[in-house]
Amino acid sequence: MSILEEFQPLFHPTSVALVGASADPAKFGYHCLQSLLKGDFKGSIYPVNPSLKEVCGLKAYPSVKDIPDKVDLAIIIVATALVPQVLTECGEKGIKGVVLITAGFKEREESKGEEAQREIAAIANRYGIKVIGPNTHGMANLHANLDASFTPEFSLVKKGGVSLLSQSGGFCHLIAWLAIPENLPFSKIVGLGNRCNVDFADLLDYLEQDPDTKVVTLYIEGTDDARRLVQKARQVSRKKPMLALKSGVSSAKDQASQFHTGSLAGSYEINRAALRQAGIVMVDSSQEFVDAAKALLLCPLPRGKGVAIITGQAGPGILATDCCEPNGLTLARFSPRTQSRLCELLPPLSIRTNPVDMGPAWFDWKTCIKVVEAVLEDENVDALVLCAVYASLNEVLLRELCPLLKGLHQGKPVIVCFPSPPTAWEAERRGIESYGVPVYSTPERAVKALSALVRRQEIVAAHGQEHSC
Amino acid sequence: MSILEEFQPLFHPTSVALVGASADPAKFGYHCLQSLLKGDFKGSIYPVNPSLKEVCGLKAYPSVKDIPDKVDLAIIIVATALVPQVLTECGEKGIKGVVLITAGFKEREESKGEEAQREIAAIANRYGIKVIGPNTHGMANLHANLDASFTPEFSLVKKGGVSLLSQSGGFCHLIAWLAIPENLPFSKIVGLGNRCNVDFADLLDYLEQDPDTKVVTLYIEGTDDARRLVQKARQVSRKKPMLALKSGVSSAKDQASQFHTGSLAGSYEINRAALRQAGIVMVDSSQEFVDAAKALLLCPLPRGKGVAIITGQAGPGILATDCCEPNGLTLARFSPRTQSRLCELLPPLSIRTNPVDMGPAWFDWKTCIKVVEAVLEDENVDALVLCAVYASLNEVLLRELCPLLKGLHQGKPVIVCFPSPPTAWEAERRGIESYGVPVYSTPERAVKALSALVRRQEIVAAHGQEHSC
């Protein structure tokens, strides 16, 4: 069985049982059902609850074994003590995928928790069930209209090429809520929980093959099998861009992440340096995570780290410039040809060196486009950051300029910083992004996103050298 | 004349002339008029344009001297060559405040520009006119419903206690667009432009006295009079929190900021260290600028740098914890009393040390509040960061919890990180902020905002020591 087939019941089920379904909005089982419904899941949904005949208009079954149909995936949210029995019934029913939301296993402070987790892992392995969890918020596969979590709002996230494997459900929520206004599209969003028989490495194998996943992103606290994770990352990063945030920098919180999903953050030598060497672009904050994922998804890679900045207003251009060096980028020195072209195109009130400050010429979109073209043609320029702030005065400009950015980039990444009041320029932002040009709302975020592309390029180059050895 | 009276015509005019008013949306003069109208300015508005009888329904005058009424403020957006004449007419009319949007002065690459600026400064000084500009987008005083800029959207910014003096109009736009969704309220937003006779130091004198300004924020590229700026900052920071972003870190862009508003960023020894020593909280990015301003506006100051973190979900709590040390904060060690109180309140599945991970107890708001109280009572705790991510499951919790945060903080700053999908929790966020508890959408931003409070506290303490010497 191929890896895609192995994970088919989890990520592309044709029917889902929800064990612990509830009509009470105070219960997880209610919200899980809402997730399936609001996510617009196209397959069959079977609520399971021995004390109910019907839940939210759907017929309920006493046990998975009573469901008259084949079931691919079971979402389980029952009392901890009931999990072994429910899992056994799932196995007997032939269910091969389980999302086990119930907590109270390895993350407990007593050894009993670890024992309980070993027990359920044994049951799952006996029946060949792949389990996401326990102690997870769940997961979503937007390409299958499947929100198998207790949060229906995951279906608000746009469908697209980024997949996230996270050791924290809270992080999945955080990233999803940042992603929605950023228009960052996701495929799989997986809360790994305590990882009883599906760990990072297993899902990396899957995501490497998954045609819907273009960028693989990870949130890591700690892992029991660092070596395998690093090995897999080295393999996957040859094929797809990988991005990660590793938490657990401070010693004070080691205790927190230890108990969180039952693993020690600082131990097992899993650290940022090892992950970076494995070919993962490492970021420092949740906002950077979202921003870098967008750039990695949309942009071609730069050939080097020489950046050109073109700005409509000096201030934001200076902020972008300041941000280059600390993020490993250099300001490109324009060739004499570009320099003289800019002097032709721009009046003396503009700054015609890098960073290019358009000055009053900013309001003439035909000149803007020529300046963008001239700069992108320069062989010293590996990438372009284009900055402008919204003012009603340049609204028309942007509407004319945006469609022209399509196909302009000549294989070089173009990153745009267009801060604007809420809802202004929304259509334009979406339009620009559809041409492979990500848009950010501060100069610093734009430059940091670009630096992720440069780091990805360095990883690709290093892989190439390994090949040629 | 007091400093407040001196700046009265600029910031609280009863009548405004717009010289260069236009009905053509391609012209600055059109957008300036829209700004006055959409800003809902309550005084008289007099468009001035010799070739028009009427502009947008308002009677137009050939010159300011033809206006039958007293005029406090003139906004000037005419051709560069006409400025000396218009300014002279303003002087003769007795106008004492001018916003000079027209560019083409000291920022020009030729010495002619510098000469032209000296000329207009001389005219302004002769008539006792205070000039904002030239080469500015304008300014706004939201407390006077006055948007004297070419961007009507400044009136979308909430009215409140932060004032901004900026060497870049682009920065004013950037910060305003970031401030709107953050609900950060402003009083004055001033683009200083080339500063022909009103510089940072002059406006600092004014803002020190201005009762509407609670927090003074600056964006600085370079200045001709660093010593005076530092001196004033030292004085104002004794009275009001000051915050600044100093750009011009990288040498490559010195050229850009030199031409931008006619001053060299790197020169005159104006640097971050000098500004910090003068009592200004320095930040590194535009987002931090907005976030720190919000915290400085809303929160009491911590007595020290010991932070408690309480989180509903482990992941975001770990990210917040990681962020403390690099930002000069330490995780508070709970007293034995707090420790035992937490053990009473929270079940074993929670983390009952700092950071406190509520675990399943998160869903019981009565317990949440008791935990918050117990932690804030701890004398080792100087500030609290409260983290939670939105899920439909905890919507009710938050609605119950938020009003209880009012008056809970016991004089200690409480910072909240509540990421949520767009529009969810909006009312709750606004509600919490009205109790002096700022809300941010990532753990990293929350912690960095708190670090600005700690730095402000250190400045206040240093001032106190100076006094006692």
mmCIF file of N, CA and C in Angstrom, chain A residues 28 31 108-109 151-153 168 170-171 173-174 177-178 180 219 221 245 247-250 252-253 255 257 259-260 285-286 314-316 318-319 321-322 331 348-351 353 363 389-393 419-422 441-444, chain B residues 28 31 108-109 151-153 168 170-171 173-174 177-178 180 219 221 245 247-250 252-253 255 257 259-260 285-286 314-316 318-319 321-322 331 348-351 353 389-393 419-422 441-444:
data_model
loop_
_atom_site.group_PDB
_atom_site.id
_atom_site.type_symbol
_atom_site.label_atom_id
_atom_site.label_comp_id
_atom_site.label_asym_id
_atom_site.label_seq_id
_atom_site.Cartn_x
_atom_site.Cartn_y
_atom_site.Cartn_z
ATOM 1 N N PHE A 28 -17.629 19.319 23.709
ATOM 2 C CA PHE A 28 -16.775 19.196 22.527
ATOM 3 C C PHE A 28 -17.512 18.481 21.389
ATOM 4 N N HIS A 31 -19.427 20.730 19.078
ATOM 5 C CA HIS A 31 -18.626 21.556 18.180
ATOM 6 C C HIS A 31 -17.977 20.719 17.076
ATOM 7 N N ARG A 108 -0.440 13.418 31.236
ATOM 8 C CA ARG A 108 -0.743 13.462 32.670
ATOM 9 C C ARG A 108 0.537 13.356 33.492
ATOM 10 N N GLU A 109 0.455 13.930 34.666
ATOM 11 C CA GLU A 109 1.672 13.984 35.473
ATOM 12 C C GLU A 109 2.024 12.640 36.107
ATOM 13 N N THR A 151 -13.303 22.858 16.247
ATOM 14 C CA THR A 151 -13.423 24.271 15.900
ATOM 15 C C THR A 151 -13.931 24.461 14.469
ATOM 16 N N PRO A 152 -15.226 24.753 14.333
ATOM 17 C CA PRO A 152 -15.811 24.866 12.986
ATOM 18 C C PRO A 152 -15.192 25.978 12.150
ATOM 19 N N GLU A 153 -14.560 26.951 12.795
ATOM 20 C CA GLU A 153 -14.034 28.101 12.048
ATOM 21 C C GLU A 153 -12.823 27.747 11.187
ATOM 22 N N SER A 168 0.931 21.542 18.830
ATOM 23 C CA SER A 168 0.010 22.294 19.677
ATOM 24 C C SER A 168 -1.242 22.657 18.894
ATOM 25 N N GLY A 170 -3.342 24.795 20.031
ATOM 26 C CA GLY A 170 -3.409 26.245 20.175
ATOM 27 C C GLY A 170 -2.672 26.945 19.043
ATOM 28 N N PHE A 171 -1.526 26.379 18.662
ATOM 29 C CA PHE A 171 -0.763 26.962 17.556
ATOM 30 C C PHE A 171 -1.535 26.854 16.240
ATOM 31 N N HIS A 173 -4.734 26.933 15.896
ATOM 32 C CA HIS A 173 -5.747 27.994 15.939
ATOM 33 C C HIS A 173 -5.098 29.352 15.652
ATOM 34 N N LEU A 174 -4.019 29.627 16.356
ATOM 35 C CA LEU A 174 -3.304 30.902 16.191
ATOM 36 C C LEU A 174 -2.970 31.142 14.717
ATOM 37 N N TRP A 177 -6.075 31.712 12.462
ATOM 38 C CA TRP A 177 -6.695 33.045 12.605
ATOM 39 C C TRP A 177 -5.813 34.133 12.002
ATOM 40 N N LEU A 178 -4.502 33.923 12.002
ATOM 41 C CA LEU A 178 -3.628 34.878 11.312
ATOM 42 C C LEU A 178 -3.720 34.695 9.791
ATOM 43 N N ILE A 180 -6.312 33.723 7.904
ATOM 44 C CA ILE A 180 -7.559 34.134 7.224
ATOM 45 C C ILE A 180 -7.430 35.552 6.652
ATOM 46 N N TYR A 219 5.242 23.063 13.609
ATOM 47 C CA TYR A 219 5.456 23.674 14.921
ATOM 48 C C TYR A 219 5.896 22.563 15.861
ATOM 49 N N GLU A 221 7.616 21.384 19.580
ATOM 50 C CA GLU A 221 8.063 21.675 20.952
ATOM 51 C C GLU A 221 9.199 20.726 21.309
ATOM 52 N N LEU A 245 8.722 26.538 13.173
ATOM 53 C CA LEU A 245 8.933 27.306 14.394
ATOM 54 C C LEU A 245 9.177 26.282 15.488
ATOM 55 N N SER A 247 9.680 25.925 19.376
ATOM 56 C CA SER A 247 9.575 26.640 20.639
ATOM 57 C C SER A 247 10.333 25.890 21.715
ATOM 58 N N GLY A 248 10.462 26.525 22.869
ATOM 59 C CA GLY A 248 11.215 25.891 23.937
ATOM 60 C C GLY A 248 12.620 26.455 24.016
ATOM 61 N N VAL A 249 12.759 27.746 23.702
ATOM 62 C CA VAL A 249 14.055 28.403 23.792
ATOM 63 C C VAL A 249 14.441 28.602 25.249
ATOM 64 N N SER A 250 13.469 29.034 26.023
ATOM 65 C CA SER A 250 13.756 29.375 27.414
ATOM 66 C C SER A 250 13.645 28.134 28.283
ATOM 67 N N ALA A 252 12.857 28.014 31.359
ATOM 68 C CA ALA A 252 11.776 28.093 32.335
ATOM 69 C C ALA A 252 10.548 27.317 31.899
ATOM 70 N N LYS A 253 10.309 27.288 30.604
ATOM 71 C CA LYS A 253 9.071 26.649 30.189
ATOM 72 C C LYS A 253 9.212 25.193 29.808
ATOM 73 N N GLN A 255 9.200 22.777 31.548
ATOM 74 C CA GLN A 255 8.210 22.001 32.287
ATOM 75 C C GLN A 255 6.868 22.051 31.580
ATOM 76 N N SER A 257 6.144 22.527 28.345
ATOM 77 C CA SER A 257 5.994 21.761 27.105
ATOM 78 C C SER A 257 6.175 20.270 27.354
ATOM 79 N N PHE A 259 4.819 18.627 29.807
ATOM 80 C CA PHE A 259 3.518 18.080 30.145
ATOM 81 C C PHE A 259 2.520 18.275 29.020
ATOM 82 N N HIS A 260 2.788 19.294 28.210
ATOM 83 C CA HIS A 260 1.809 19.647 27.184
ATOM 84 C C HIS A 260 1.452 18.452 26.310
ATOM 85 N N SER A 285 8.761 33.769 14.999
ATOM 86 C CA SER A 285 7.479 34.178 15.586
ATOM 87 C C SER A 285 6.329 33.686 14.724
ATOM 88 N N SER A 286 5.140 33.719 15.317
ATOM 89 C CA SER A 286 3.968 33.208 14.619
ATOM 90 C C SER A 286 3.634 34.059 13.392
ATOM 91 N N ALA A 314 9.073 57.658 0.976
ATOM 92 C CA ALA A 314 10.409 57.407 1.504
ATOM 93 C C ALA A 314 10.404 56.595 2.802
ATOM 94 N N GLY A 315 9.618 57.012 3.794
ATOM 95 C CA GLY A 315 9.663 56.393 5.119
ATOM 96 C C GLY A 315 9.596 54.873 5.087
ATOM 97 N N PRO A 316 8.528 54.303 4.528
ATOM 98 C CA PRO A 316 8.441 52.843 4.481
ATOM 99 C C PRO A 316 9.598 52.217 3.708
ATOM 100 N N ILE A 318 12.665 53.329 3.654
ATOM 101 C CA ILE A 318 13.819 53.351 4.565
ATOM 102 C C ILE A 318 13.689 52.231 5.604
ATOM 103 N N LEU A 319 12.462 52.023 6.107
ATOM 104 C CA LEU A 319 12.248 50.930 7.065
ATOM 105 C C LEU A 319 12.575 49.582 6.414
ATOM 106 N N THR A 321 14.616 49.073 3.958
ATOM 107 C CA THR A 321 16.066 49.038 3.762
ATOM 108 C C THR A 321 16.781 48.652 5.057
ATOM 109 N N ASP A 322 16.371 49.301 6.140
ATOM 110 C CA ASP A 322 16.967 48.993 7.447
ATOM 111 C C ASP A 322 16.859 47.524 7.787
ATOM 112 N N LEU A 331 21.480 45.150 -0.147
ATOM 113 C CA LEU A 331 20.910 46.041 -1.146
ATOM 114 C C LEU A 331 21.719 45.890 -2.434
ATOM 115 N N PRO A 348 14.432 64.651 -11.110
ATOM 116 C CA PRO A 348 15.438 64.828 -10.052
ATOM 117 C C PRO A 348 14.864 64.731 -8.631
ATOM 118 N N LEU A 349 13.569 64.928 -8.459
ATOM 119 C CA LEU A 349 13.030 64.848 -7.092
ATOM 120 C C LEU A 349 12.925 63.414 -6.586
ATOM 121 N N SER A 350 13.192 62.448 -7.448
ATOM 122 C CA SER A 350 13.172 61.053 -7.020
ATOM 123 C C SER A 350 14.577 60.643 -6.589
ATOM 124 N N ILE A 351 14.635 59.535 -5.817
ATOM 125 C CA ILE A 351 15.943 58.946 -5.513
ATOM 126 C C ILE A 351 16.142 57.832 -6.523
ATOM 127 N N THR A 353 18.734 55.822 -6.985
ATOM 128 C CA THR A 353 19.611 54.717 -6.616
ATOM 129 C C THR A 353 18.789 53.775 -5.738
ATOM 130 N N PHE A 363 2.960 58.764 -8.876
ATOM 131 C CA PHE A 363 1.561 58.881 -9.277
ATOM 132 C C PHE A 363 1.342 58.645 -10.766
ATOM 133 N N VAL A 389 2.118 53.134 0.577
ATOM 134 C CA VAL A 389 1.037 53.202 1.564
ATOM 135 C C VAL A 389 -0.211 53.723 0.874
ATOM 136 N N TYR A 390 -1.337 53.240 1.357
ATOM 137 C CA TYR A 390 -2.602 53.672 0.787
ATOM 138 C C TYR A 390 -2.863 55.143 1.087
ATOM 139 N N ALA A 391 -3.307 55.865 0.058
ATOM 140 C CA ALA A 391 -3.945 57.164 0.223
ATOM 141 C C ALA A 391 -4.984 57.222 -0.880
ATOM 142 N N SER A 392 -6.092 57.905 -0.662
ATOM 143 C CA SER A 392 -7.147 57.905 -1.682
ATOM 144 C C SER A 392 -6.584 58.377 -3.018
ATOM 145 N N LEU A 393 -5.552 59.200 -2.929
ATOM 146 C CA LEU A 393 -4.918 59.757 -4.113
ATOM 147 C C LEU A 393 -4.280 58.702 -5.010
ATOM 148 N N PRO A 419 0.397 48.753 3.034
ATOM 149 C CA PRO A 419 -0.515 48.987 4.172
ATOM 150 C C PRO A 419 -1.696 49.851 3.738
ATOM 151 N N SER A 420 -2.858 49.518 4.230
ATOM 152 C CA SER A 420 -4.071 50.253 3.864
ATOM 153 C C SER A 420 -5.107 50.120 4.964
ATOM 154 N N PRO A 421 -6.073 51.035 5.007
ATOM 155 C CA PRO A 421 -7.129 50.893 6.006
ATOM 156 C C PRO A 421 -7.904 49.601 5.736
ATOM 157 N N PRO A 422 -8.544 49.035 6.754
ATOM 158 C CA PRO A 422 -9.280 47.788 6.556
ATOM 159 C C PRO A 422 -10.225 47.914 5.353
ATOM 160 N N SER A 441 1.547 43.972 5.175
ATOM 161 C CA SER A 441 1.099 45.301 5.579
ATOM 162 C C SER A 441 2.139 46.117 6.330
ATOM 163 N N THR A 442 3.348 45.576 6.512
ATOM 164 C CA THR A 442 4.432 46.420 7.020
ATOM 165 C C THR A 442 5.710 46.109 6.229
ATOM 166 N N PRO A 443 6.594 47.095 6.113
ATOM 167 C CA PRO A 443 7.848 46.870 5.374
ATOM 168 C C PRO A 443 8.690 45.782 6.025
ATOM 169 N N GLU A 444 8.679 45.749 7.358
ATOM 170 C CA GLU A 444 9.510 44.763 8.056
ATOM 171 C C GLU A 444 9.035 43.349 7.747
ATOM 172 N N PHE B 28 -4.050 66.835 -5.547
ATOM 173 C CA PHE B 28 -3.943 66.852 -4.079
ATOM 174 C C PHE B 28 -5.018 67.753 -3.476
ATOM 175 N N HIS B 31 -8.260 66.062 -2.669
ATOM 176 C CA HIS B 31 -8.236 65.142 -1.526
ATOM 177 C C HIS B 31 -8.123 65.905 -0.205
ATOM 178 N N ARG B 108 15.250 68.853 -2.461
ATOM 179 C CA ARG B 108 15.756 68.793 -3.832
ATOM 180 C C ARG B 108 17.260 68.586 -3.842
ATOM 181 N N GLU B 109 17.738 67.963 -4.915
ATOM 182 C CA GLU B 109 19.162 67.609 -4.958
ATOM 183 C C GLU B 109 20.056 68.832 -5.214
ATOM 184 N N THR B 151 -5.156 62.971 2.842
ATOM 185 C CA THR B 151 -5.702 61.622 2.992
ATOM 186 C C THR B 151 -6.924 61.611 3.921
ATOM 187 N N PRO B 152 -8.122 61.584 3.339
ATOM 188 C CA PRO B 152 -9.340 61.656 4.153
ATOM 189 C C PRO B 152 -9.500 60.483 5.124
ATOM 190 N N GLU B 153 -8.799 59.379 4.843
ATOM 191 C CA GLU B 153 -8.995 58.200 5.679
ATOM 192 C C GLU B 153 -8.389 58.347 7.070
ATOM 193 N N SER B 168 8.200 61.337 8.312
ATOM 194 C CA SER B 168 7.748 60.734 7.055
ATOM 195 C C SER B 168 6.234 60.671 7.036
ATOM 196 N N GLY B 170 4.694 58.906 4.842
ATOM 197 C CA GLY B 170 4.429 57.494 4.597
ATOM 198 C C GLY B 170 4.306 56.732 5.906
ATOM 199 N N PHE B 171 5.155 57.081 6.876
ATOM 200 C CA PHE B 171 5.083 56.425 8.188
ATOM 201 C C PHE B 171 3.762 56.752 8.878
ATOM 202 N N HIS B 173 0.928 57.307 7.470
ATOM 203 C CA HIS B 173 -0.087 56.464 6.838
ATOM 204 C C HIS B 173 0.030 55.023 7.340
ATOM 205 N N LEU B 174 1.260 54.514 7.321
ATOM 206 C CA LEU B 174 1.502 53.138 7.764
ATOM 207 C C LEU B 174 0.949 52.908 9.174
ATOM 208 N N TRP B 177 -2.914 53.073 9.370
ATOM 209 C CA TRP B 177 -3.613 51.881 8.844
ATOM 210 C C TRP B 177 -3.422 50.686 9.777
ATOM 211 N N LEU B 178 -2.304 50.640 10.477
ATOM 212 C CA LEU B 178 -2.132 49.574 11.483
ATOM 213 C C LEU B 178 -2.989 49.869 12.719
ATOM 214 N N ILE B 180 -5.941 51.404 12.989
ATOM 215 C CA ILE B 180 -7.406 51.273 12.883
ATOM 216 C C ILE B 180 -7.893 49.895 13.357
ATOM 217 N N TYR B 219 8.669 59.315 14.933
ATOM 218 C CA TYR B 219 9.419 58.601 13.907
ATOM 219 C C TYR B 219 10.496 59.546 13.412
ATOM 220 N N GLU B 221 14.132 60.147 11.255
ATOM 221 C CA GLU B 221 15.176 59.697 10.322
ATOM 222 C C GLU B 221 16.491 60.388 10.679
ATOM 223 N N LEU B 245 10.633 55.251 16.965
ATOM 224 C CA LEU B 245 11.312 54.396 16.003
ATOM 225 C C LEU B 245 12.300 55.294 15.269
ATOM 226 N N SER B 247 14.844 55.325 12.274
ATOM 227 C CA SER B 247 15.289 54.575 11.100
ATOM 228 C C SER B 247 16.632 55.101 10.649
ATOM 229 N N GLY B 248 17.225 54.399 9.712
ATOM 230 C CA GLY B 248 18.538 54.805 9.231
ATOM 231 C C GLY B 248 19.623 53.975 9.878
ATOM 232 N N VAL B 249 19.335 52.714 10.123
ATOM 233 C CA VAL B 249 20.325 51.819 10.718
ATOM 234 C C VAL B 249 21.387 51.459 9.685
ATOM 235 N N SER B 250 20.912 51.155 8.496
ATOM 236 C CA SER B 250 21.844 50.674 7.472
ATOM 237 C C SER B 250 22.472 51.853 6.740
ATOM 238 N N ALA B 252 23.529 51.920 3.724
ATOM 239 C CA ALA B 252 23.137 51.999 2.315
ATOM 240 C C ALA B 252 22.026 53.020 2.082
ATOM 241 N N LYS B 253 21.144 53.178 3.058
ATOM 242 C CA LYS B 253 20.019 54.054 2.784
ATOM 243 C C LYS B 253 20.204 55.490 3.261
ATOM 244 N N GLN B 255 21.609 57.782 1.911
ATOM 245 C CA GLN B 255 21.338 58.664 0.806
ATOM 246 C C GLN B 255 19.835 58.925 0.664
ATOM 247 N N SER B 257 17.401 58.803 2.980
ATOM 248 C CA SER B 257 16.765 59.657 3.986
ATOM 249 C C SER B 257 17.336 61.067 3.949
ATOM 250 N N PHE B 259 17.856 62.784 1.228
ATOM 251 C CA PHE B 259 17.065 63.542 0.275
ATOM 252 C C PHE B 259 15.612 63.618 0.704
ATOM 253 N N HIS B 260 15.180 62.624 1.461
ATOM 254 C CA HIS B 260 13.767 62.544 1.780
ATOM 255 C C HIS B 260 13.246 63.838 2.393
ATOM 256 N N SER B 285 10.255 48.085 15.030
ATOM 257 C CA SER B 285 9.431 47.890 13.826
ATOM 258 C C SER B 285 8.120 48.646 13.965
ATOM 259 N N SER B 286 7.458 48.815 12.839
ATOM 260 C CA SER B 286 6.212 49.580 12.834
ATOM 261 C C SER B 286 5.121 48.876 13.644
ATOM 262 N N ALA B 314 -1.565 25.384 25.687
ATOM 263 C CA ALA B 314 -0.127 25.347 25.972
ATOM 264 C C ALA B 314 0.718 26.065 24.921
ATOM 265 N N GLY B 315 0.508 25.754 23.645
ATOM 266 C CA GLY B 315 1.381 26.280 22.585
ATOM 267 C C GLY B 315 1.605 27.782 22.663
ATOM 268 N N PRO B 316 0.527 28.573 22.602
ATOM 269 C CA PRO B 316 0.719 30.026 22.669
ATOM 270 C C PRO B 316 1.383 30.475 23.972
ATOM 271 N N ILE B 318 3.657 28.799 25.584
ATOM 272 C CA ILE B 318 5.088 28.504 25.437
ATOM 273 C C ILE B 318 5.753 29.567 24.559
ATOM 274 N N LEU B 319 5.063 29.970 23.492
ATOM 275 C CA LEU B 319 5.614 31.028 22.631
ATOM 276 C C LEU B 319 5.797 32.323 23.424
ATOM 277 N N THR B 321 6.251 32.577 26.634
ATOM 278 C CA THR B 321 7.351 32.340 27.571
ATOM 279 C C THR B 321 8.699 32.506 26.882
ATOM 280 N N ASP B 322 8.817 31.896 25.699
ATOM 281 C CA ASP B 322 10.070 32.004 24.931
ATOM 282 C C ASP B 322 10.445 33.455 24.675
ATOM 283 N N LEU B 331 10.492 35.321 33.965
ATOM 284 C CA LEU B 331 9.314 34.615 34.455
ATOM 285 C C LEU B 331 9.317 34.684 35.978
ATOM 286 N N PRO B 348 -4.916 18.201 38.349
ATOM 287 C CA PRO B 348 -3.564 17.767 37.978
ATOM 288 C C PRO B 348 -3.254 17.900 36.484
ATOM 289 N N LEU B 349 -4.277 17.935 35.614
ATOM 290 C CA LEU B 349 -3.971 18.036 34.184
ATOM 291 C C LEU B 349 -3.522 19.430 33.776
ATOM 292 N N SER B 350 -3.563 20.378 34.707
ATOM 293 C CA SER B 350 -3.091 21.722 34.420
ATOM 294 C C SER B 350 -1.625 21.833 34.824
ATOM 295 N N ILE B 351 -0.948 22.865 34.293
ATOM 296 C CA ILE B 351 0.403 23.182 34.758
ATOM 297 C C ILE B 351 0.235 24.287 35.790
ATOM 298 N N THR B 353 2.522 25.766 37.680
ATOM 299 C CA THR B 353 3.660 26.660 37.893
ATOM 300 C C THR B 353 3.621 27.701 36.784
ATOM 301 N N VAL B 389 -6.610 31.166 22.587
ATOM 302 C CA VAL B 389 -6.986 31.261 21.178
ATOM 303 C C VAL B 389 -8.483 31.038 21.060
ATOM 304 N N TYR B 390 -9.084 31.681 20.081
ATOM 305 C CA TYR B 390 -10.506 31.531 19.867
ATOM 306 C C TYR B 390 -10.857 30.129 19.402
ATOM 307 N N ALA B 391 -11.905 29.587 19.980
ATOM 308 C CA ALA B 391 -12.589 28.411 19.435
ATOM 309 C C ALA B 391 -14.047 28.622 19.809
ATOM 310 N N SER B 392 -14.962 28.152 18.998
ATOM 311 C CA SER B 392 -16.376 28.420 19.292
ATOM 312 C C SER B 392 -16.722 27.921 20.695
ATOM 313 N N LEU B 393 -15.969 26.908 21.116
ATOM 314 C CA LEU B 393 -16.203 26.304 22.423
ATOM 315 C C LEU B 393 -15.963 27.277 23.577
ATOM 316 N N PRO B 419 -5.881 35.670 19.842
ATOM 317 C CA PRO B 419 -6.079 35.553 18.397
ATOM 318 C C PRO B 419 -7.443 34.961 18.068
ATOM 319 N N SER B 420 -8.074 35.496 17.062
ATOM 320 C CA SER B 420 -9.411 35.028 16.686
ATOM 321 C C SER B 420 -9.643 35.274 15.205
ATOM 322 N N PRO B 421 -10.594 34.563 14.613
ATOM 323 C CA PRO B 421 -10.904 34.842 13.208
ATOM 324 C C PRO B 421 -11.439 36.263 13.088
ATOM 325 N N PRO B 422 -11.330 36.883 11.918
ATOM 326 C CA PRO B 422 -11.819 38.255 11.765
ATOM 327 C C PRO B 422 -13.266 38.375 12.263
ATOM 328 N N SER B 441 -2.886 40.033 18.902
ATOM 329 C CA SER B 441 -3.289 38.787 18.253
ATOM 330 C C SER B 441 -2.186 37.743 18.138
ATOM 331 N N THR B 442 -0.984 38.041 18.646
ATOM 332 C CA THR B 442 0.006 36.963 18.752
ATOM 333 C C THR B 442 0.698 37.067 20.118
ATOM 334 N N PRO B 443 1.173 35.931 20.640
ATOM 335 C CA PRO B 443 1.862 35.951 21.935
ATOM 336 C C PRO B 443 3.110 36.823 21.893
ATOM 337 N N GLU B 444 3.824 36.792 20.773
ATOM 338 C CA GLU B 444 5.068 37.549 20.683
ATOM 339 C C GLU B 444 4.788 39.040 20.770
#
